[in-house]
Amino acid sequence: EGGVPRHSSAVRSVSCEAGPEDPVRLETFHAWMAALAEERSDDLYRIKGILSLEKSDSVYVFQGVCGELKGRAMRKWGEGEERRSELVLIGKNLDPAPIQASFRS
């Protein structure tokens, strides 16, 4: 009440990370993300992150809302900046362990 929206306790965020020693293959990521978005289309509300791509000097920014997925290279990694990938998924009934494991594979 009082105009404050309430979210179901089933709504949660899941973070996926990969360090500098594990750059992401773009083709593999797109296939994984498309499969996850299709499989969990009713449960996945928002996706946002940055990726350190294999064979690229650019920061790849990725986002998704309601099944629409977009990504693009934005800028060069800064000198001394740690090249790591971080992705956050927001939705309902998301089990972190299998999502995180499949992100790393």
Short mmCIF file of C-alpha atoms in Angstrom, two decimals, residues 14-105:
data_model
loop_
_atom_site.label_atom_id
_atom_site.label_comp_id
_atom_site.label_asym_id
_atom_site.label_seq_id
_atom_site.Cartn_x
_atom_site.Cartn_y
_atom_site.Cartn_z
CA VAL A 14 21.90 -13.37 -10.78
CA SER A 15 25.44 -12.17 -11.46
CA CYS A 16 27.82 -13.93 -13.82
CA GLU A 17 31.50 -13.03 -13.92
CA ALA A 18 34.63 -14.04 -15.79
CA GLY A 19 38.09 -12.72 -15.04
CA PRO A 20 40.81 -11.43 -17.35
CA GLU A 21 42.15 -14.95 -17.86
CA ASP A 22 38.84 -16.07 -19.38
CA PRO A 23 37.73 -13.76 -22.24
CA VAL A 24 34.33 -14.45 -23.78
CA ARG A 25 33.89 -15.82 -27.32
CA LEU A 26 31.20 -13.61 -28.83
CA GLU A 27 29.58 -16.36 -30.94
CA THR A 28 29.38 -18.67 -27.93
CA PHE A 29 27.95 -15.91 -25.76
CA HIS A 30 25.27 -14.98 -28.32
CA ALA A 31 24.20 -18.62 -28.67
CA TRP A 32 24.08 -19.07 -24.88
CA MET A 33 22.15 -15.84 -24.35
CA ALA A 34 19.65 -16.56 -27.13
CA ALA A 35 18.99 -20.06 -25.75
CA LEU A 36 18.59 -18.76 -22.19
CA ALA A 37 16.29 -15.93 -23.30
CA GLU A 38 14.13 -18.33 -25.29
CA GLU A 39 14.02 -20.97 -22.55
CA ARG A 40 13.27 -18.44 -19.80
CA SER A 41 11.34 -15.82 -21.81
CA ASP A 42 8.54 -15.51 -19.24
CA ASP A 43 10.95 -15.30 -16.30
CA LEU A 44 13.78 -13.10 -17.58
CA TYR A 45 13.02 -9.39 -17.24
CA ARG A 46 16.33 -7.60 -17.75
CA ILE A 47 19.94 -8.38 -18.67
CA LYS A 48 22.81 -5.94 -18.55
CA GLY A 49 26.57 -6.24 -18.59
CA ILE A 50 29.98 -5.69 -20.05
CA LEU A 51 32.11 -8.36 -21.67
CA SER A 52 35.80 -8.77 -22.28
CA LEU A 53 35.82 -10.47 -25.66
CA GLU A 54 38.39 -12.85 -27.04
CA LYS A 55 40.48 -11.16 -29.79
CA SER A 56 39.06 -7.68 -29.11
CA ASP A 57 40.45 -4.54 -27.49
CA SER A 58 36.96 -3.08 -26.99
CA VAL A 59 34.53 -3.21 -24.11
CA TYR A 60 31.39 -5.00 -25.34
CA VAL A 61 28.20 -3.70 -23.73
CA PHE A 62 25.19 -6.00 -23.68
CA GLN A 63 21.59 -5.50 -22.61
CA GLY A 64 18.28 -7.21 -22.98
CA VAL A 65 14.69 -6.35 -22.11
CA CYS A 66 11.63 -8.50 -22.73
CA GLY A 67 13.42 -10.83 -25.14
CA GLU A 68 15.07 -8.06 -27.18
CA LEU A 69 18.83 -8.59 -26.95
CA LYS A 70 21.42 -6.04 -28.08
CA GLY A 71 25.15 -5.66 -27.79
CA ARG A 72 27.96 -3.65 -29.30
CA ALA A 73 31.57 -2.63 -28.85
CA MET A 74 31.63 0.73 -27.09
CA ARG A 75 35.17 1.83 -26.32
CA LYS A 76 38.70 0.54 -25.94
CA TRP A 77 39.73 -0.92 -22.60
CA GLY A 78 41.72 1.65 -20.66
CA GLU A 79 45.39 1.16 -19.91
CA GLY A 80 45.62 -0.69 -16.60
CA GLU A 81 41.86 -1.38 -16.58
CA GLU A 82 41.07 -4.96 -15.58
CA ARG A 83 39.49 -6.76 -18.53
CA ARG A 84 36.71 -8.77 -16.99
CA SER A 85 33.16 -9.74 -17.89
CA GLU A 86 30.20 -8.98 -15.65
CA LEU A 87 26.60 -9.80 -16.50
CA VAL A 88 23.49 -9.31 -14.35
CA LEU A 89 20.19 -11.03 -15.06
CA ILE A 90 16.99 -9.97 -13.31
CA GLY A 91 13.90 -12.12 -13.30
CA LYS A 92 11.75 -14.51 -11.36
CA ASN A 93 12.54 -18.06 -10.33
CA LEU A 94 16.17 -17.78 -11.47
CA ASP A 95 18.47 -20.43 -10.01
CA PRO A 96 21.95 -18.88 -9.90
CA ALA A 97 24.08 -22.05 -9.92
CA PRO A 98 23.10 -23.47 -13.33
CA ILE A 99 23.03 -20.03 -14.96
CA GLN A 100 26.49 -19.15 -13.64
CA ALA A 101 27.90 -22.57 -14.56
CA SER A 102 26.57 -22.37 -18.12
CA PHE A 103 27.95 -18.82 -18.51
CA ARG A 104 31.45 -20.07 -17.68
CA SER A 105 31.28 -23.08 -19.99
#
